[in-house]
PDB file of C-alpha atoms in Angstrom:
ATOM      1  CA  MET A 299     -21.906 -25.115 -52.581  1.00  0.00           C
ATOM      2  CA  GLU A 300     -19.622 -27.912 -53.539  1.00  0.00           C
ATOM      3  CA  ARG A 301     -19.072 -29.201 -57.019  1.00  0.00           C
ATOM      4  CA  SER A 302     -17.507 -32.470 -57.824  1.00  0.00           C
ATOM      5  CA  ILE A 303     -16.940 -34.286 -60.998  1.00  0.00           C
ATOM      6  CA  SER A 304     -17.076 -38.030 -61.271  1.00  0.00           C
ATOM      7  CA  ARG A 305     -16.654 -40.410 -64.187  1.00  0.00           C
ATOM      8  CA  SER A 306     -18.904 -43.441 -64.679  1.00  0.00           C
ATOM      9  CA  HIS A 307     -18.624 -45.699 -67.703  1.00  0.00           C
ATOM     10  CA  GLY A 308     -16.814 -43.049 -69.747  1.00  0.00           C
ATOM     11  CA  ARG A 309     -19.460 -40.361 -68.993  1.00  0.00           C
ATOM     12  CA  GLN A 310     -18.659 -37.327 -67.019  1.00  0.00           C
ATOM     13  CA  THR A 311     -21.321 -36.093 -64.540  1.00  0.00           C
ATOM     14  CA  GLN A 312     -21.480 -33.172 -62.227  1.00  0.00           C
ATOM     15  CA  GLN A 313     -22.800 -33.340 -58.738  1.00  0.00           C
ATOM     16  CA  LYS A 314     -23.851 -30.303 -56.687  1.00  0.00           C
ATOM     17  CA  SER A 315     -24.694 -30.285 -53.039  1.00  0.00           C
ATOM     18  CA  LEU A 316     -24.490 -28.025 -50.028  1.00  0.00           C
ATOM     19  CA  HIS A 317     -21.394 -28.614 -47.904  1.00  0.00           C
ATOM     20  CA  TYR A 318     -20.078 -26.751 -44.848  1.00  0.00           C
ATOM     21  CA  PHE A 319     -16.424 -27.221 -45.879  1.00  0.00           C
ATOM     22  CA  HIS A 320     -15.140 -25.756 -49.097  1.00  0.00           C
ATOM     23  CA  PRO A 321     -13.382 -25.688 -51.576  1.00  0.00           C
ATOM     24  CA  LEU A 322     -13.784 -29.382 -52.367  1.00  0.00           C
ATOM     25  CA  ILE A 323     -11.630 -31.178 -54.866  1.00  0.00           C
ATOM     26  CA  ALA A 324     -13.012 -34.525 -56.065  1.00  0.00           C
ATOM     27  CA  ILE A 325     -10.603 -36.977 -57.589  1.00  0.00           C
ATOM     28  CA  PRO A 326     -12.364 -39.820 -59.402  1.00  0.00           C
ATOM     29  CA  ALA A 327     -10.728 -43.246 -58.942  1.00  0.00           C
ATOM     30  CA  THR A 328     -12.235 -46.126 -60.757  1.00  0.00           C
ATOM     31  CA  LYS A 329     -11.901 -49.804 -60.390  1.00  0.00           C
ATOM     32  CA  THR A 330     -13.247 -52.263 -62.879  1.00  0.00           C
ATOM     33  CA  GLY A 331     -16.952 -52.731 -62.195  1.00  0.00           C
ATOM     34  CA  SER A 332     -17.241 -50.224 -59.327  1.00  0.00           C
ATOM     35  CA  LYS A 333     -17.323 -46.620 -58.624  1.00  0.00           C
ATOM     36  CA  SER A 334     -14.726 -45.062 -56.279  1.00  0.00           C
ATOM     37  CA  PHE A 335     -14.226 -41.576 -54.977  1.00  0.00           C
ATOM     38  CA  CYS A 336     -11.419 -39.737 -53.280  1.00  0.00           C
ATOM     39  CA  TRP A 337     -11.741 -36.107 -52.328  1.00  0.00           C
ATOM     40  CA  LEU A 338      -9.925 -33.322 -50.421  1.00  0.00           C
ATOM     41  CA  GLU A 339     -11.566 -30.755 -48.291  1.00  0.00           C
ATOM     42  CA  ILE A 340     -10.037 -27.625 -46.880  1.00  0.00           C
ATOM     43  CA  ALA A 341     -12.127 -26.851 -43.897  1.00  0.00           C
ATOM     44  CA  SER A 342     -12.063 -23.595 -42.083  1.00  0.00           C
ATOM     45  CA  GLY A 343     -15.411 -23.876 -40.132  1.00  0.00           C
ATOM     46  CA  LEU A 344     -15.840 -22.039 -36.871  1.00  0.00           C
ATOM     47  CA  SER A 345     -12.334 -22.706 -35.748  1.00  0.00           C
ATOM     48  CA  SER A 346      -9.488 -20.308 -36.822  1.00  0.00           C
ATOM     49  CA  ARG A 347      -7.464 -23.342 -37.603  1.00  0.00           C
ATOM     50  CA  PRO A 348      -8.050 -24.884 -41.052  1.00  0.00           C
ATOM     51  CA  ASN A 349      -7.749 -28.630 -41.623  1.00  0.00           C
ATOM     52  CA  LEU A 350      -6.996 -30.622 -44.736  1.00  0.00           C
ATOM     53  CA  ASN A 351      -9.181 -33.760 -44.944  1.00  0.00           C
ATOM     54  CA  LEU A 352      -8.561 -36.611 -47.316  1.00  0.00           C
ATOM     55  CA  ASN A 353     -11.531 -38.867 -47.724  1.00  0.00           C
ATOM     56  CA  LEU A 354     -11.365 -42.217 -49.544  1.00  0.00           C
ATOM     57  CA  ASN A 355     -14.225 -44.446 -50.577  1.00  0.00           C
ATOM     58  CA  LEU A 356     -13.915 -47.404 -52.899  1.00  0.00           C
ATOM     59  CA  ASN A 357     -17.469 -48.771 -53.095  1.00  0.00           C
ATOM     60  CA  SER A 358     -19.963 -45.828 -53.129  1.00  0.00           C
ATOM     61  CA  ASP A 359     -21.969 -44.124 -55.803  1.00  0.00           C
ATOM     62  CA  SER A 360     -21.306 -40.669 -54.409  1.00  0.00           C
ATOM     63  CA  PRO A 361     -18.955 -38.806 -52.138  1.00  0.00           C
ATOM     64  CA  ARG A 362     -21.917 -37.731 -49.989  1.00  0.00           C
ATOM     65  CA  LYS A 363     -22.654 -41.468 -48.972  1.00  0.00           C
ATOM     66  CA  ALA A 364     -18.974 -42.115 -48.433  1.00  0.00           C
ATOM     67  CA  ARG A 365     -18.527 -39.773 -45.461  1.00  0.00           C
ATOM     68  CA  GLN A 366     -18.427 -42.692 -42.926  1.00  0.00           C
ATOM     69  CA  ASN A 367     -15.431 -44.317 -44.717  1.00  0.00           C
ATOM     70  CA  LEU A 368     -11.732 -43.640 -44.262  1.00  0.00           C
ATOM     71  CA  SER A 369     -11.090 -39.989 -43.543  1.00  0.00           C
ATOM     72  CA  LEU A 370      -7.677 -38.594 -42.642  1.00  0.00           C
ATOM     73  CA  ASN A 371      -7.346 -35.185 -41.108  1.00  0.00           C
ATOM     74  CA  PHE A 372      -4.133 -33.158 -41.365  1.00  0.00           C
ATOM     75  CA  GLY A 373      -4.098 -30.095 -39.209  1.00  0.00           C
ATOM     76  CA  CYS A 374      -2.503 -27.096 -40.770  1.00  0.00           C
ATOM     77  CA  ALA A 375      -1.954 -25.225 -37.517  1.00  0.00           C
ATOM     78  CA  ALA A 376       1.418 -23.668 -38.403  1.00  0.00           C
ATOM     79  CA  LEU A 377      -0.033 -22.193 -41.535  1.00  0.00           C
ATOM     80  CA  SER A 378      -2.690 -20.055 -40.096  1.00  0.00           C
ATOM     81  CA  ALA A 379      -3.157 -20.437 -36.358  1.00  0.00           C
ATOM     82  CA  VAL A 380      -2.719 -17.801 -33.670  1.00  0.00           C
ATOM     83  CA  GLY A 381      -0.070 -18.653 -31.187  1.00  0.00           C
ATOM     84  CA  GLU A 382      -0.360 -18.940 -27.425  1.00  0.00           C
ATOM     85  CA  LYS A 383      -0.845 -15.625 -25.723  1.00  0.00           C
ATOM     86  CA  VAL A 384       2.321 -13.718 -24.747  1.00  0.00           C
ATOM     87  CA  ASP A 385       2.226 -11.141 -21.937  1.00  0.00           C
ATOM     88  CA  ALA A 386       4.149  -8.251 -23.503  1.00  0.00           C
ATOM     89  CA  GLU A 387       4.168  -6.424 -20.121  1.00  0.00           C
ATOM     90  CA  LEU A 388       6.479  -9.002 -18.534  1.00  0.00           C
ATOM     91  CA  THR A 389      10.243  -8.254 -18.948  1.00  0.00           C
ATOM     92  CA  LEU A 390      12.280 -10.618 -21.087  1.00  0.00           C
ATOM     93  CA  GLU A 391      13.968 -12.317 -18.116  1.00  0.00           C
ATOM     94  CA  LYS A 392      10.477 -13.214 -16.733  1.00  0.00           C
ATOM     95  CA  GLN A 393       9.274 -14.868 -19.970  1.00  0.00           C
ATOM     96  CA  GLY A 394       9.243 -18.674 -19.870  1.00  0.00           C
ATOM     97  CA  TRP A 395      10.366 -18.921 -23.458  1.00  0.00           C
ATOM     98  CA  TYR A 396      13.553 -16.921 -22.839  1.00  0.00           C
ATOM     99  CA  HIS A 397      16.377 -19.417 -22.300  1.00  0.00           C
ATOM    100  CA  GLY A 398      19.333 -17.070 -21.733  1.00  0.00           C
ATOM    101  CA  SER A 399      22.731 -18.256 -22.799  1.00  0.00           C
ATOM    102  CA  ILE A 400      22.061 -21.605 -24.416  1.00  0.00           C
ATOM    103  CA  SER A 401      23.824 -22.591 -27.633  1.00  0.00           C
ATOM    104  CA  ARG A 402      22.268 -23.026 -31.080  1.00  0.00           C
ATOM    105  CA  LEU A 403      22.797 -26.768 -30.757  1.00  0.00           C
ATOM    106  CA  ASP A 404      21.082 -26.817 -27.296  1.00  0.00           C
ATOM    107  CA  ALA A 405      18.164 -24.903 -28.791  1.00  0.00           C
ATOM    108  CA  GLU A 406      17.845 -27.364 -31.628  1.00  0.00           C
ATOM    109  CA  ASN A 407      17.867 -30.277 -29.179  1.00  0.00           C
ATOM    110  CA  LEU A 408      15.014 -28.776 -27.199  1.00  0.00           C
ATOM    111  CA  LEU A 409      13.055 -28.033 -30.472  1.00  0.00           C
ATOM    112  CA  ARG A 410      13.670 -31.415 -31.982  1.00  0.00           C
ATOM    113  CA  VAL A 411      10.830 -33.389 -30.540  1.00  0.00           C
ATOM    114  CA  LEU A 412       8.348 -30.487 -30.582  1.00  0.00           C
ATOM    115  CA  LYS A 413       5.665 -29.391 -33.091  1.00  0.00           C
ATOM    116  CA  GLU A 414       6.273 -27.088 -36.023  1.00  0.00           C
ATOM    117  CA  GLY A 415       5.817 -23.515 -34.772  1.00  0.00           C
ATOM    118  CA  SER A 416       7.588 -24.113 -31.490  1.00  0.00           C
ATOM    119  CA  TYR A 417      10.070 -21.406 -30.566  1.00  0.00           C
ATOM    120  CA  LEU A 418      12.411 -19.973 -27.892  1.00  0.00           C
ATOM    121  CA  VAL A 419      14.522 -16.835 -27.534  1.00  0.00           C
ATOM    122  CA  ARG A 420      18.157 -17.077 -26.396  1.00  0.00           C
ATOM    123  CA  ASN A 421      21.201 -14.881 -26.167  1.00  0.00           C
ATOM    124  CA  SER A 422      23.102 -14.501 -29.490  1.00  0.00           C
ATOM    125  CA  GLU A 423      26.375 -16.456 -29.532  1.00  0.00           C
ATOM    126  CA  SER A 424      28.028 -13.966 -31.865  1.00  0.00           C
ATOM    127  CA  SER A 425      27.031 -10.662 -30.394  1.00  0.00           C
ATOM    128  CA  LYS A 426      26.584  -9.920 -26.650  1.00  0.00           C
ATOM    129  CA  GLN A 427      23.938  -7.210 -27.102  1.00  0.00           C
ATOM    130  CA  ASP A 428      21.745  -9.237 -29.521  1.00  0.00           C
ATOM    131  CA  TYR A 429      19.442 -12.242 -29.297  1.00  0.00           C
ATOM    132  CA  SER A 430      18.345 -15.150 -31.423  1.00  0.00           C
ATOM    133  CA  LEU A 431      14.919 -16.500 -32.118  1.00  0.00           C
ATOM    134  CA  SER A 432      15.051 -20.285 -32.662  1.00  0.00           C
ATOM    135  CA  LEU A 433      12.074 -21.833 -34.414  1.00  0.00           C
ATOM    136  CA  LYS A 434      11.090 -25.311 -35.577  1.00  0.00           C
ATOM    137  CA  SER A 435       9.708 -25.150 -39.119  1.00  0.00           C
ATOM    138  CA  ALA A 436       8.585 -27.899 -41.489  1.00  0.00           C
ATOM    139  CA  ARG A 437      12.138 -27.911 -43.032  1.00  0.00           C
ATOM    140  CA  GLY A 438      14.088 -28.065 -39.747  1.00  0.00           C
ATOM    141  CA  PHE A 439      15.362 -25.384 -37.508  1.00  0.00           C
ATOM    142  CA  MET A 440      15.633 -21.664 -38.136  1.00  0.00           C
ATOM    143  CA  HIS A 441      17.745 -19.263 -36.052  1.00  0.00           C
ATOM    144  CA  MET A 442      16.861 -15.583 -36.654  1.00  0.00           C
ATOM    145  CA  LYS A 443      18.925 -12.763 -35.211  1.00  0.00           C
ATOM    146  CA  ILE A 444      17.207 -10.148 -33.074  1.00  0.00           C
ATOM    147  CA  VAL A 445      19.324  -6.967 -33.396  1.00  0.00           C
ATOM    148  CA  HIS A 446      19.222  -4.514 -30.496  1.00  0.00           C
ATOM    149  CA  SER A 447      19.972  -0.986 -31.783  1.00  0.00           C
ATOM    150  CA  ASP A 448      19.077   2.466 -30.378  1.00  0.00           C
ATOM    151  CA  GLY A 449      16.800   0.887 -27.685  1.00  0.00           C
ATOM    152  CA  ARG A 450      14.800  -0.959 -30.323  1.00  0.00           C
ATOM    153  CA  PHE A 451      14.624  -4.649 -31.426  1.00  0.00           C
ATOM    154  CA  ILE A 452      14.448  -5.788 -35.049  1.00  0.00           C
ATOM    155  CA  LEU A 453      13.964  -9.367 -36.203  1.00  0.00           C
ATOM    156  CA  GLY A 454      16.204 -10.159 -39.171  1.00  0.00           C
ATOM    157  CA  GLN A 455      16.643  -7.216 -41.560  1.00  0.00           C
ATOM    158  CA  PHE A 456      13.127  -6.199 -42.500  1.00  0.00           C
ATOM    159  CA  SER A 457      10.900  -6.257 -39.485  1.00  0.00           C
ATOM    160  CA  ASN A 458       9.418  -3.284 -37.881  1.00  0.00           C
ATOM    161  CA  PRO A 459      11.263  -2.082 -34.781  1.00  0.00           C
ATOM    162  CA  PHE A 460       9.786  -3.002 -31.415  1.00  0.00           C
ATOM    163  CA  SER A 461      10.375  -1.485 -27.976  1.00  0.00           C
ATOM    164  CA  SER A 462      10.905  -4.908 -26.335  1.00  0.00           C
ATOM    165  CA  ILE A 463      11.407  -8.541 -27.337  1.00  0.00           C
ATOM    166  CA  PRO A 464       8.153  -9.619 -25.547  1.00  0.00           C
ATOM    167  CA  GLU A 465       6.337  -7.040 -27.677  1.00  0.00           C
ATOM    168  CA  MET A 466       7.957  -8.559 -30.815  1.00  0.00           C
ATOM    169  CA  ILE A 467       7.084 -12.126 -29.801  1.00  0.00           C
ATOM    170  CA  HIS A 468       3.509 -11.127 -29.076  1.00  0.00           C
ATOM    171  CA  HIS A 469       3.265  -9.462 -32.463  1.00  0.00           C
ATOM    172  CA  TYR A 470       4.528 -12.569 -34.327  1.00  0.00           C
ATOM    173  CA  SER A 471       2.337 -14.888 -32.391  1.00  0.00           C
ATOM    174  CA  ILE A 472      -0.623 -13.257 -34.123  1.00  0.00           C
ATOM    175  CA  ASN A 473       1.073 -12.168 -37.366  1.00  0.00           C
ATOM    176  CA  LYS A 474       3.223 -13.963 -39.982  1.00  0.00           C
ATOM    177  CA  LEU A 475       7.000 -13.732 -39.700  1.00  0.00           C
ATOM    178  CA  PRO A 476       8.823 -11.380 -42.123  1.00  0.00           C
ATOM    179  CA  ILE A 477      11.594 -13.884 -42.733  1.00  0.00           C
ATOM    180  CA  LYS A 478      12.305 -15.650 -46.010  1.00  0.00           C
ATOM    181  CA  GLY A 479      11.442 -19.301 -45.623  1.00  0.00           C
ATOM    182  CA  ALA A 480       9.191 -18.636 -42.627  1.00  0.00           C
ATOM    183  CA  GLU A 481       6.795 -15.990 -44.115  1.00  0.00           C
ATOM    184  CA  HIS A 482       3.869 -18.523 -43.867  1.00  0.00           C
ATOM    185  CA  MET A 483       4.479 -19.037 -40.117  1.00  0.00           C
ATOM    186  CA  SER A 484       3.633 -17.507 -36.825  1.00  0.00           C
ATOM    187  CA  LEU A 485       5.157 -18.200 -33.386  1.00  0.00           C
ATOM    188  CA  LEU A 486       2.746 -20.825 -32.006  1.00  0.00           C
ATOM    189  CA  TYR A 487       4.223 -22.858 -29.195  1.00  0.00           C
ATOM    190  CA  PRO A 488       6.656 -21.300 -26.720  1.00  0.00           C
ATOM    191  CA  VAL A 489       9.236 -23.664 -25.344  1.00  0.00           C
ATOM    192  CA  ILE A 490       9.190 -22.941 -21.588  1.00  0.00           C
ATOM    193  CA  ASP A 491      12.507 -23.112 -19.859  1.00  0.00           C
ATOM    194  CA  GLN A 492      12.455 -25.959 -17.267  1.00  0.00           C
ATOM    195  CA  LEU A 493      14.502 -25.072 -14.201  1.00  0.00           C
ATOM    196  CA  LEU A 494      15.863 -28.102 -12.521  1.00  0.00           C
TER     197      LEU A 494
END
């Protein structure tokens, strides 16, 4: 059930109707002599990927009639989506998202034109036995150390230990990252190494 509030000639009225997407936020916008509506929908529907829809109508009496007018859809994939499947049985060297000994700058150049949630794993520049997970976020690039200690792999300082990096990447492709600044994200889009 959606509930929206609109103002008409100084009066406030409530409208109720069934709506598949919810919650709905109605933002009344009035122009002299006409009724206008603007509303936001957060839609989860049948897909596991929610969308944020902004609907604008400047000439209708109700949001229900305005559905054919301007509608902008902003996917929120990086916030709640499940990443591409990772085969945790393959060794690290056989994973397409493992780029070996590329630099931090090279990783950023690869990620620069890609979507938020894109990632790759590379060798650490500062420690020969460790690795780095490079990720594109909404704020730019993140480089997280993967520490190899006692035959286990730990992402950052607070992740659970994993027996392999592919197991770790698989886990964080379906779960949120335990890293400050990326706790809302999962690993969504592997950057596959292109051999020339």
